[in-house]
Short mmCIF file of C-alpha atoms and ligand atoms in Angstrom, two decimals:
data_model
loop_
_atom_site.label_atom_id
_atom_site.label_comp_id
_atom_site.label_asym_id
_atom_site.label_seq_id
_atom_site.Cartn_x
_atom_site.Cartn_y
_atom_site.Cartn_z
CA MET C 1 -329.47 -93.39 -63.30
CA ARG C 2 -328.37 -91.56 -66.78
CA GLY C 3 -330.96 -88.71 -66.31
CA LEU C 4 -329.74 -88.36 -62.50
CA MET C 5 -326.33 -88.28 -63.43
CA GLU C 6 -327.13 -85.43 -65.87
CA ALA C 7 -329.31 -83.53 -63.26
CA LYS C 8 -325.63 -83.08 -61.55
CA ARG C 9 -324.57 -81.08 -64.52
CA PRO C 10 -323.61 -77.29 -63.37
CA ILE C 11 -325.39 -74.46 -64.72
CA TRP C 12 -324.49 -70.86 -64.80
CA SER C 13 -326.39 -68.91 -62.49
CA SER C 14 -327.21 -65.91 -64.97
CA LYS C 15 -327.30 -65.33 -68.51
CA ILE C 16 -324.95 -62.75 -67.41
CA SER C 17 -322.38 -64.85 -65.55
CA PHE C 18 -322.23 -66.73 -68.39
CA ILE C 19 -321.61 -64.26 -70.89
CA LEU C 20 -318.92 -62.62 -67.98
CA ALA C 21 -317.16 -65.91 -68.08
CA ALA C 22 -317.17 -66.08 -72.03
CA THR C 23 -315.84 -62.57 -71.93
CA GLY C 24 -313.42 -63.46 -69.41
CA SER C 25 -311.83 -66.23 -71.11
CA ALA C 26 -311.99 -64.00 -74.38
CA VAL C 27 -309.93 -60.89 -72.57
CA GLY C 28 -306.53 -62.23 -71.53
CA LEU C 29 -303.07 -61.80 -72.64
CA GLY C 30 -304.27 -62.32 -76.35
CA ASN C 31 -305.62 -58.67 -75.29
CA ILE C 32 -303.08 -56.65 -73.45
CA TRP C 33 -299.80 -58.74 -74.77
CA ARG C 34 -300.17 -60.26 -77.77
CA PHE C 35 -302.86 -57.51 -79.68
CA PRO C 36 -300.76 -54.67 -79.24
CA TYR C 37 -297.70 -56.26 -80.16
CA VAL C 38 -299.01 -58.12 -83.46
CA MET C 39 -300.51 -54.94 -84.51
CA GLY C 40 -297.42 -53.25 -84.15
CA GLN C 41 -295.71 -55.67 -85.97
CA ASN C 42 -298.33 -55.44 -88.72
CA GLY C 43 -298.61 -52.08 -89.77
CA GLY C 44 -301.19 -50.41 -86.88
CA ALA C 45 -304.40 -49.24 -88.17
CA LEU C 46 -304.55 -51.28 -91.42
CA PHE C 47 -304.34 -54.48 -89.21
CA LEU C 48 -307.11 -53.16 -86.86
CA LEU C 49 -309.08 -52.44 -89.62
CA ILE C 50 -308.95 -56.21 -90.96
CA TYR C 51 -308.97 -57.58 -87.87
CA ILE C 52 -311.97 -56.24 -87.33
CA LEU C 53 -313.60 -57.08 -90.49
CA ILE C 54 -312.32 -61.23 -89.59
CA ILE C 55 -314.22 -60.81 -86.46
CA ALA C 56 -317.40 -59.42 -87.29
CA THR C 57 -317.87 -61.84 -90.21
CA ILE C 58 -315.88 -65.02 -89.95
CA CYS C 59 -315.41 -65.95 -86.45
CA PHE C 60 -319.09 -65.10 -85.46
CA ILE C 61 -319.52 -68.55 -87.04
CA PRO C 62 -317.49 -70.97 -85.48
CA MET C 63 -318.13 -68.98 -82.61
CA ILE C 64 -321.91 -69.86 -82.83
CA VAL C 65 -321.33 -73.34 -83.55
CA GLU C 66 -319.11 -73.96 -80.69
CA LEU C 67 -321.56 -72.33 -78.18
CA LEU C 68 -324.60 -74.31 -79.92
CA VAL C 69 -322.93 -77.83 -80.02
CA GLY C 70 -322.36 -77.37 -76.30
CA LYS C 71 -325.70 -76.06 -75.46
CA THR C 72 -327.45 -78.73 -77.21
CA THR C 73 -325.62 -81.87 -76.15
CA LYS C 74 -325.19 -80.52 -72.77
CA LYS C 75 -321.86 -82.34 -72.68
CA GLU C 76 -318.09 -81.97 -72.47
CA CYS C 77 -316.24 -81.90 -75.46
CA VAL C 78 -315.74 -85.55 -76.10
CA GLY C 79 -318.96 -86.57 -75.07
CA ALA C 80 -320.28 -83.86 -77.42
CA TYR C 81 -318.50 -85.35 -79.86
CA GLU C 82 -319.30 -88.82 -79.54
CA SER C 83 -323.43 -87.80 -78.78
CA ILE C 84 -322.75 -86.09 -82.89
CA ASN C 85 -321.80 -89.72 -83.74
CA PRO C 86 -319.37 -91.92 -82.01
CA LYS C 87 -316.91 -92.14 -84.39
CA PHE C 88 -315.97 -88.51 -83.92
CA LYS C 89 -314.87 -89.43 -80.65
CA THR C 90 -310.80 -88.70 -81.61
CA PHE C 91 -311.92 -85.13 -82.37
CA GLY C 92 -313.31 -84.87 -79.08
CA ILE C 93 -310.40 -86.04 -77.49
CA MET C 94 -308.15 -83.37 -79.04
CA CYS C 95 -309.98 -80.65 -77.38
CA PRO C 96 -308.81 -81.13 -73.84
CA VAL C 97 -305.81 -82.12 -75.08
CA THR C 98 -305.39 -78.81 -76.88
CA GLY C 99 -306.57 -76.99 -73.76
CA ILE C 100 -303.37 -78.81 -71.72
CA LEU C 101 -301.02 -77.80 -74.32
CA VAL C 102 -302.45 -73.98 -74.83
CA SER C 103 -302.35 -73.70 -70.75
CA SER C 104 -298.86 -74.85 -70.55
CA PHE C 105 -297.12 -72.20 -72.72
CA TYR C 106 -299.64 -69.39 -71.33
CA PHE C 107 -298.87 -70.39 -67.96
CA VAL C 108 -295.33 -69.54 -68.60
CA VAL C 109 -296.47 -65.83 -69.38
CA GLY C 110 -298.42 -65.88 -66.38
CA GLY C 111 -295.85 -66.86 -64.00
CA TRP C 112 -293.81 -63.89 -65.63
CA ILE C 113 -296.47 -61.63 -64.58
CA ILE C 114 -296.68 -62.86 -61.44
CA ASN C 115 -292.70 -62.19 -61.42
CA TYR C 116 -293.22 -58.43 -62.87
CA PHE C 117 -296.03 -58.11 -59.85
CA LEU C 118 -294.38 -58.99 -57.29
CA LYS C 119 -291.03 -57.01 -58.41
CA SER C 120 -293.62 -53.51 -59.02
CA LEU C 121 -294.97 -54.13 -55.41
CA ILE C 122 -291.40 -52.79 -53.99
CA ASN C 123 -290.64 -50.30 -56.66
CA PHE C 124 -287.77 -52.35 -58.72
CA LYS C 125 -285.95 -50.10 -61.14
CA CYS C 126 -283.24 -50.66 -63.30
CA ASN C 127 -281.01 -49.76 -66.21
CA ASP C 128 -281.46 -52.16 -68.78
CA TYR C 129 -285.25 -53.94 -68.81
CA LEU C 130 -284.40 -56.02 -71.99
CA LYS C 131 -281.52 -57.29 -69.97
CA TYR C 132 -283.50 -58.06 -66.73
CA PHE C 133 -286.17 -59.55 -68.85
CA SER C 134 -283.70 -61.85 -70.80
CA ASP C 135 -281.96 -62.91 -66.97
CA PHE C 136 -285.70 -63.11 -65.63
CA THR C 137 -286.64 -65.65 -68.11
CA GLN C 138 -283.23 -67.59 -68.21
CA ASP C 139 -283.33 -67.80 -64.27
CA GLY C 140 -285.13 -71.75 -64.01
CA VAL C 141 -285.96 -71.50 -60.54
CA SER C 142 -287.84 -68.47 -60.50
CA VAL C 143 -289.94 -68.95 -63.82
CA CYS C 144 -290.80 -72.04 -62.48
CA ALA C 145 -291.67 -70.81 -59.03
CA CYS C 146 -293.93 -68.19 -60.67
CA THR C 147 -295.29 -70.56 -63.12
CA LEU C 148 -296.43 -73.27 -60.30
CA LEU C 149 -297.92 -70.51 -58.36
CA PHE C 150 -299.92 -68.81 -61.59
CA LEU C 151 -301.09 -72.38 -62.40
CA PHE C 152 -301.65 -72.98 -58.35
CA GLY C 153 -304.06 -69.52 -58.54
CA CYS C 154 -306.24 -70.91 -61.44
CA VAL C 155 -306.76 -74.46 -60.60
CA PHE C 156 -307.60 -73.24 -57.12
CA PHE C 157 -310.59 -71.19 -58.54
CA ASN C 158 -311.64 -74.24 -61.19
CA ALA C 159 -311.34 -76.51 -57.89
CA ARG C 160 -313.90 -74.39 -56.02
CA GLY C 161 -316.42 -75.41 -58.99
CA ILE C 162 -318.48 -73.03 -61.60
CA LYS C 163 -320.57 -71.03 -59.70
CA LYS C 164 -318.26 -70.50 -56.59
CA GLY C 165 -315.28 -70.70 -58.55
CA ILE C 166 -315.39 -69.77 -62.19
CA GLU C 167 -318.37 -67.23 -61.52
CA PHE C 168 -316.60 -65.81 -58.42
CA ALA C 169 -313.29 -65.25 -60.02
CA ASN C 170 -314.76 -63.44 -63.06
CA GLN C 171 -317.30 -61.57 -60.76
CA VAL C 172 -314.08 -60.04 -59.34
CA LEU C 173 -311.69 -59.82 -61.48
CA MET C 174 -313.36 -58.77 -64.72
CA PRO C 175 -314.70 -55.72 -63.16
CA LEU C 176 -310.95 -55.06 -61.42
CA PHE C 177 -309.83 -55.49 -64.41
CA ALA C 178 -311.82 -52.93 -66.24
CA LEU C 179 -311.55 -50.22 -63.54
CA LEU C 180 -307.46 -50.94 -63.65
CA LEU C 181 -307.94 -50.19 -67.77
CA LEU C 182 -309.87 -47.18 -67.52
CA PHE C 183 -307.29 -45.73 -65.19
CA LEU C 184 -304.34 -46.04 -67.05
CA ILE C 185 -305.91 -45.12 -70.52
CA VAL C 186 -306.52 -41.79 -68.77
CA VAL C 187 -302.72 -41.85 -67.68
CA SER C 188 -301.78 -42.85 -71.07
CA LEU C 189 -304.00 -40.25 -73.11
CA ASN C 190 -302.59 -37.54 -70.79
CA LEU C 191 -298.85 -38.01 -71.61
CA PRO C 192 -297.02 -35.70 -73.79
CA ASN C 193 -297.54 -36.33 -77.87
CA ALA C 194 -300.40 -38.95 -76.99
CA HIS C 195 -302.25 -38.09 -80.28
CA LEU C 196 -299.14 -39.97 -82.43
CA GLY C 197 -300.00 -43.15 -80.48
CA LEU C 198 -303.95 -42.79 -81.25
CA GLU C 199 -302.91 -41.81 -84.81
CA TYR C 200 -300.97 -45.00 -85.08
CA MET C 201 -303.65 -46.68 -84.31
CA PHE C 202 -306.29 -45.43 -86.27
CA LYS C 203 -304.96 -43.57 -89.52
CA PRO C 204 -304.49 -46.55 -92.15
CA ASP C 205 -302.01 -46.62 -94.12
CA PHE C 206 -303.10 -48.67 -97.63
CA SER C 207 -299.77 -48.41 -99.31
CA LYS C 208 -298.67 -51.29 -96.77
CA LEU C 209 -301.21 -53.63 -97.57
CA ASN C 210 -300.02 -57.08 -98.17
CA SER C 211 -301.17 -60.77 -97.19
CA GLN C 212 -299.17 -61.53 -94.07
CA MET C 213 -301.57 -59.22 -92.64
CA PHE C 214 -304.90 -61.19 -93.16
CA LEU C 215 -302.98 -64.40 -91.67
CA ALA C 216 -301.69 -62.56 -88.50
CA ALA C 217 -305.41 -60.74 -88.02
CA LEU C 218 -307.01 -64.28 -88.31
CA GLY C 219 -304.67 -66.05 -85.96
CA GLN C 220 -305.29 -63.26 -83.50
CA ALA C 221 -308.79 -63.42 -83.79
CA PHE C 222 -309.29 -67.27 -83.31
CA PHE C 223 -306.90 -66.60 -80.13
CA THR C 224 -308.37 -63.81 -78.37
CA LEU C 225 -311.69 -65.41 -78.86
CA SER C 226 -310.87 -68.54 -77.65
CA ILE C 227 -312.20 -70.41 -80.65
CA GLY C 228 -310.98 -73.92 -81.22
CA PRO C 229 -310.18 -75.43 -77.99
CA GLY C 230 -313.17 -76.26 -76.73
CA THR C 231 -313.49 -73.64 -74.04
CA LEU C 232 -317.16 -71.78 -75.63
CA LEU C 233 -318.42 -75.57 -76.17
CA THR C 234 -317.59 -76.40 -72.71
CA TYR C 235 -318.67 -72.88 -71.59
CA GLY C 236 -321.71 -73.28 -73.49
CA SER C 237 -322.67 -76.58 -72.38
CA TYR C 238 -323.36 -74.91 -68.72
CA ILE C 239 -326.15 -72.78 -70.49
CA LYS C 240 -329.64 -73.90 -69.18
CA GLU C 241 -331.49 -71.67 -71.50
CA ASP C 242 -330.57 -69.52 -74.59
CA LYS C 243 -332.49 -69.01 -77.15
CA SER C 244 -330.65 -65.81 -78.70
CA ILE C 245 -327.22 -67.64 -78.99
CA ALA C 246 -326.68 -65.40 -82.04
CA LYS C 247 -326.86 -62.25 -79.68
CA THR C 248 -324.49 -64.04 -77.03
CA ALA C 249 -321.50 -64.94 -79.27
CA TYR C 250 -322.11 -60.95 -80.59
CA THR C 251 -321.70 -59.48 -77.25
CA ILE C 252 -318.81 -61.60 -76.29
CA ILE C 253 -317.18 -60.62 -79.73
CA ILE C 254 -317.89 -56.85 -79.03
CA PHE C 255 -316.77 -57.00 -75.63
CA ASP C 256 -313.53 -58.47 -76.79
CA THR C 257 -313.01 -55.71 -79.14
CA ILE C 258 -313.71 -52.94 -76.66
CA PHE C 259 -311.06 -54.58 -74.32
CA ALA C 260 -308.51 -55.04 -77.19
CA LEU C 261 -308.86 -51.63 -78.84
CA SER C 262 -308.93 -49.96 -74.89
CA ALA C 263 -305.35 -52.05 -74.23
CA GLY C 264 -304.20 -50.30 -77.82
CA ILE C 265 -305.25 -47.20 -76.25
CA MET C 266 -303.45 -47.63 -73.14
CA ILE C 267 -299.96 -48.74 -74.60
CA PHE C 268 -299.36 -46.51 -78.75
CA PRO C 269 -299.68 -43.23 -76.68
CA ALA C 270 -297.63 -44.19 -73.69
CA VAL C 271 -294.99 -45.82 -76.55
CA PHE C 272 -295.12 -42.79 -78.70
CA SER C 273 -294.39 -40.42 -76.11
CA PHE C 274 -291.20 -42.01 -75.05
CA GLY C 275 -290.64 -42.11 -78.99
CA LEU C 276 -290.21 -46.15 -78.57
CA GLU C 277 -290.84 -48.56 -81.47
CA PRO C 278 -294.39 -49.77 -81.45
CA ASN C 279 -292.88 -53.02 -83.21
CA SER C 280 -290.45 -54.39 -79.93
CA GLY C 281 -292.72 -57.41 -80.17
CA PRO C 282 -293.59 -59.52 -77.02
CA GLY C 283 -291.41 -57.58 -75.24
CA LEU C 284 -293.42 -54.63 -75.66
CA VAL C 285 -295.21 -55.35 -72.09
CA PHE C 286 -292.39 -56.41 -70.24
CA VAL C 287 -289.43 -54.28 -71.74
CA THR C 288 -291.11 -50.82 -73.30
CA LEU C 289 -293.83 -50.37 -70.73
CA PRO C 290 -291.61 -51.00 -67.52
CA GLU C 291 -289.31 -48.42 -69.14
CA ILE C 292 -292.09 -46.41 -69.25
CA PHE C 293 -293.42 -46.61 -65.94
CA SER C 294 -290.05 -46.02 -64.62
CA GLN C 295 -289.95 -42.31 -66.23
CA ILE C 296 -293.43 -41.27 -65.29
CA PRO C 297 -294.82 -39.45 -61.89
CA TYR C 298 -296.43 -42.10 -59.77
CA GLY C 299 -295.07 -44.66 -62.34
CA GLU C 300 -294.39 -46.96 -59.09
CA ILE C 301 -298.42 -47.28 -58.31
CA ILE C 302 -299.55 -47.21 -62.22
CA SER C 303 -296.82 -50.30 -62.72
CA VAL C 304 -298.78 -51.89 -60.06
CA ALA C 305 -302.13 -51.51 -61.12
CA PHE C 306 -300.86 -52.77 -64.38
CA PHE C 307 -299.38 -55.99 -63.66
CA ILE C 308 -302.26 -56.47 -61.22
CA LEU C 309 -304.25 -55.78 -64.16
CA LEU C 310 -302.69 -58.37 -66.48
CA LEU C 311 -302.79 -60.66 -63.92
CA CYS C 312 -306.53 -60.28 -63.98
CA ALA C 313 -306.74 -61.03 -67.51
CA ALA C 314 -304.41 -63.88 -67.51
CA MET C 315 -306.50 -65.74 -64.95
CA THR C 316 -309.71 -65.68 -66.30
CA SER C 317 -308.70 -67.28 -69.77
CA GLY C 318 -306.39 -69.70 -68.02
CA ILE C 319 -309.16 -70.50 -65.47
CA SER C 320 -311.18 -71.23 -68.73
CA MET C 321 -308.79 -73.47 -70.39
CA LEU C 322 -308.21 -75.61 -67.73
CA GLU C 323 -311.86 -76.08 -67.72
CA ILE C 324 -312.15 -78.19 -70.96
CA PRO C 325 -309.86 -81.17 -69.38
CA ILE C 326 -311.50 -80.59 -66.13
CA ALA C 327 -314.52 -81.27 -67.23
CA THR C 328 -313.86 -84.48 -69.21
CA PHE C 329 -311.88 -85.86 -66.42
CA SER C 330 -314.86 -85.23 -64.15
CA GLU C 331 -317.24 -86.02 -66.42
CA ARG C 332 -315.98 -88.96 -68.07
CA PHE C 333 -313.80 -90.72 -65.83
CA LYS C 334 -316.43 -89.54 -62.90
CA MET C 335 -313.75 -87.75 -61.07
CA THR C 336 -314.09 -85.10 -58.03
CA ARG C 337 -313.55 -81.75 -59.46
CA LYS C 338 -310.68 -81.10 -56.65
CA LYS C 339 -309.19 -84.68 -57.93
CA ALA C 340 -309.60 -83.88 -61.71
CA CYS C 341 -308.31 -80.47 -60.90
CA GLY C 342 -305.08 -82.30 -59.06
CA LEU C 343 -304.58 -84.23 -61.57
CA LEU C 344 -304.57 -81.42 -64.26
CA PHE C 345 -301.95 -79.44 -62.14
CA LEU C 346 -299.77 -82.10 -62.01
CA ILE C 347 -300.20 -82.91 -65.98
CA ILE C 348 -299.91 -79.10 -66.90
CA ALA C 349 -296.95 -78.62 -64.41
CA SER C 350 -294.76 -81.30 -66.03
CA ILE C 351 -295.07 -79.47 -69.54
CA SER C 352 -294.87 -75.78 -68.25
CA ILE C 353 -291.90 -76.43 -66.82
CA PRO C 354 -290.09 -77.73 -69.46
CA ALA C 355 -291.53 -74.94 -71.31
CA GLY C 356 -290.63 -72.11 -68.82
CA LEU C 357 -287.08 -73.67 -68.92
CA SER C 358 -286.62 -73.43 -72.57
CA PHE C 359 -285.32 -69.80 -72.13
CA GLY C 360 -282.61 -71.27 -70.15
CA ILE C 361 -280.88 -74.69 -69.43
CA LEU C 362 -283.49 -76.17 -72.03
CA SER C 363 -282.97 -73.75 -74.73
CA GLY C 364 -280.73 -75.76 -76.94
CA MET C 365 -283.55 -78.46 -76.67
CA THR C 366 -285.53 -77.81 -80.11
CA VAL C 367 -287.71 -79.47 -82.43
CA PHE C 368 -287.65 -78.08 -86.03
CA HIS C 369 -285.93 -75.14 -84.83
CA LYS C 370 -288.30 -74.53 -82.68
CA THR C 371 -287.66 -74.54 -78.45
CA ILE C 372 -290.47 -76.37 -76.16
CA PHE C 373 -292.30 -72.92 -75.64
CA GLU C 374 -292.09 -72.13 -79.26
CA LEU C 375 -293.35 -75.24 -80.22
CA LEU C 376 -296.29 -75.32 -77.66
CA ASP C 377 -297.26 -71.77 -78.98
CA PHE C 378 -296.89 -72.62 -82.84
CA THR C 379 -298.40 -76.17 -82.32
CA THR C 380 -301.55 -74.70 -80.57
CA SER C 381 -302.11 -71.61 -82.23
CA ASN C 382 -301.58 -72.20 -85.49
CA ILE C 383 -302.35 -75.89 -86.07
CA MET C 384 -304.72 -77.42 -83.72
CA MET C 385 -306.65 -74.25 -82.63
CA PRO C 386 -307.68 -74.32 -86.20
CA LEU C 387 -308.03 -77.55 -87.03
CA ASN C 388 -310.12 -78.02 -83.97
CA SER C 389 -312.75 -75.28 -85.43
CA LEU C 390 -312.32 -76.69 -88.72
CA ILE C 391 -313.55 -79.83 -88.09
CA LEU C 392 -316.44 -78.98 -85.68
CA CYS C 393 -317.78 -76.12 -88.69
CA LEU C 394 -317.31 -79.30 -90.84
CA ILE C 395 -319.56 -81.69 -88.47
CA ALA C 396 -321.65 -78.95 -88.05
CA GLY C 397 -322.41 -77.96 -91.71
CA TRP C 398 -322.27 -81.09 -93.34
CA VAL C 399 -323.20 -83.70 -90.83
CA MET C 400 -325.24 -81.90 -88.76
CA LYS C 401 -326.58 -79.84 -91.00
CA ILE C 402 -327.24 -76.55 -88.30
CA LYS C 403 -329.39 -73.86 -90.56
CA GLY C 404 -329.07 -70.17 -89.66
CA LYS C 405 -332.90 -70.11 -89.27
CA SER C 406 -333.29 -72.28 -86.40
CA PHE C 407 -331.49 -69.03 -83.81
CA LEU C 408 -331.47 -65.99 -86.46
CA GLN C 409 -334.70 -64.47 -87.38
CA ASN C 410 -333.98 -62.45 -90.15
CA GLU C 411 -333.58 -64.40 -93.47
CA LYS C 412 -330.87 -63.02 -95.29
CA LEU C 413 -328.57 -63.16 -92.39
CA SER C 414 -329.20 -66.78 -92.08
CA LYS C 415 -328.19 -67.76 -95.73
CA LEU C 416 -325.16 -65.97 -95.34
CA PHE C 417 -324.24 -67.81 -92.08
CA ASP C 418 -325.56 -71.20 -94.34
CA VAL C 419 -323.13 -70.49 -96.63
CA GLY C 420 -320.63 -69.09 -94.19
CA LEU C 421 -320.74 -72.37 -92.50
CA LYS C 422 -320.32 -74.58 -95.27
CA TYR C 423 -318.14 -72.99 -97.50
CA VAL C 424 -316.26 -69.54 -96.47
CA VAL C 425 -315.27 -70.49 -92.92
CA PRO C 426 -313.62 -73.82 -94.42
CA VAL C 427 -312.11 -72.55 -97.18
CA VAL C 428 -310.54 -69.45 -95.16
CA LEU C 429 -309.64 -72.10 -92.27
CA ILE C 430 -307.88 -73.97 -94.58
CA LEU C 431 -305.92 -71.10 -96.02
CA LEU C 432 -304.95 -70.09 -92.44
CA PHE C 433 -303.77 -73.83 -91.36
CA TYR C 434 -301.75 -74.14 -94.85
CA MET C 435 -300.63 -70.85 -94.43
CA GLY C 436 -299.79 -71.19 -90.76
CA LEU C 437 -297.63 -74.08 -91.33
CA LYS C 438 -295.48 -72.27 -93.65
N1 LIG P 501 -308.56 -65.93 -75.70
C1 LIG P 501 -307.56 -65.61 -74.87
C2 LIG P 501 -306.42 -64.34 -74.75
O1 LIG P 501 -307.11 -63.47 -75.56
O2 LIG P 501 -305.46 -64.19 -73.97
C3 LIG P 501 -306.72 -66.88 -74.86
C4 LIG P 501 -307.09 -68.43 -74.89
C5 LIG P 501 -308.15 -68.53 -73.79
C6 LIG P 501 -306.86 -69.01 -75.54
C7 LIG P 501 -308.81 -69.96 -73.80
C8 LIG P 501 -307.59 -70.39 -75.73
C9 LIG P 501 -308.61 -70.83 -74.59
F1 LIG P 501 -309.22 -71.60 -74.94
#
């Protein structure tokens, strides 16, 4: 009976499908929306340097651990933790909970993109894009409708299963995303004074170095690589055979970084070309860029392409977040995938709607001086994601005693991995966790 249940578990059709889906999870709003503005707020090129250093050394370890635990246990998050030790079940439960909470604010931004995409189709122009953004985000009906539409779009793919849904979505959306990105980079680099944007991105000013940059880079790295909520564990549990898990992790990291850099190369030359501020924060994509699109030749077409690109990126990540609780609901409670998706739709809708309304009628509703949207963003990105990752690294290093030599051929590298897993990553994560709480 047990064997029969396990045989029913879905698996990826190929290693490439898995890498594409994991890259689709990593490449999202974190790359196109968050990365450029966090970089803009943290000094440009120097931030980029620190960020690359962190992802190449530190993030590699928790990423491998998640993939390995998923691959070896072949279970959804709760079952995976339980199979290591039944006492760890609570840690496993934290994963689908984090997945649900991350999605609940991420999908609100997904809804904003739907609105901008629809508006770009009718060639919308206005005098004050900042006012448009703030009016729209305060308009409860539009925000809720767009959020639910985005949620429905993602759930639809999840409900179709791994091969017909998740793989298919990534096979269509990721190439489309890459193509549009390339097109927009060419457009941006051809604008007057585009080189100023490139200088901003690639010429570090070491006099600006501060500790806040490390924290911002670490937070950004975890968010963009989807480390912590259990996406990699869940996706890893669908791998059939993979002897080179380290190479797989590096491939995902390299793709994600290429896409983040490309997003910067698409955005900063345009921003500098129009003499706008690169550090305008979350509004960079929703205020600054539409303003630029309204002033360049063929801006209407470029704007449609940009919001489709953003939609593709957000959807492949959104789908991966949903997969964490869907796998738990369907495997633990023996629900059909469709029922699990329906239930999840209701749960996420009931949290995303108040989160979306927190820019309008619920703006006065605050906890610790944070609106519902801010609270979800803060608790998931700054607390739950690093905490989940810290717990899994401690379990992997000290309880499971995972050793680098089991998957790395190079002896020196595997020793570095062991030290990193047992000491460096936990210390860095505790630091991140502590500083994130302040
Ligand atoms: N990595 C995604 C992005 O960069 O937009 C965000 C993300 C996806 C976070 C999946 C968490 C997650 F589980």
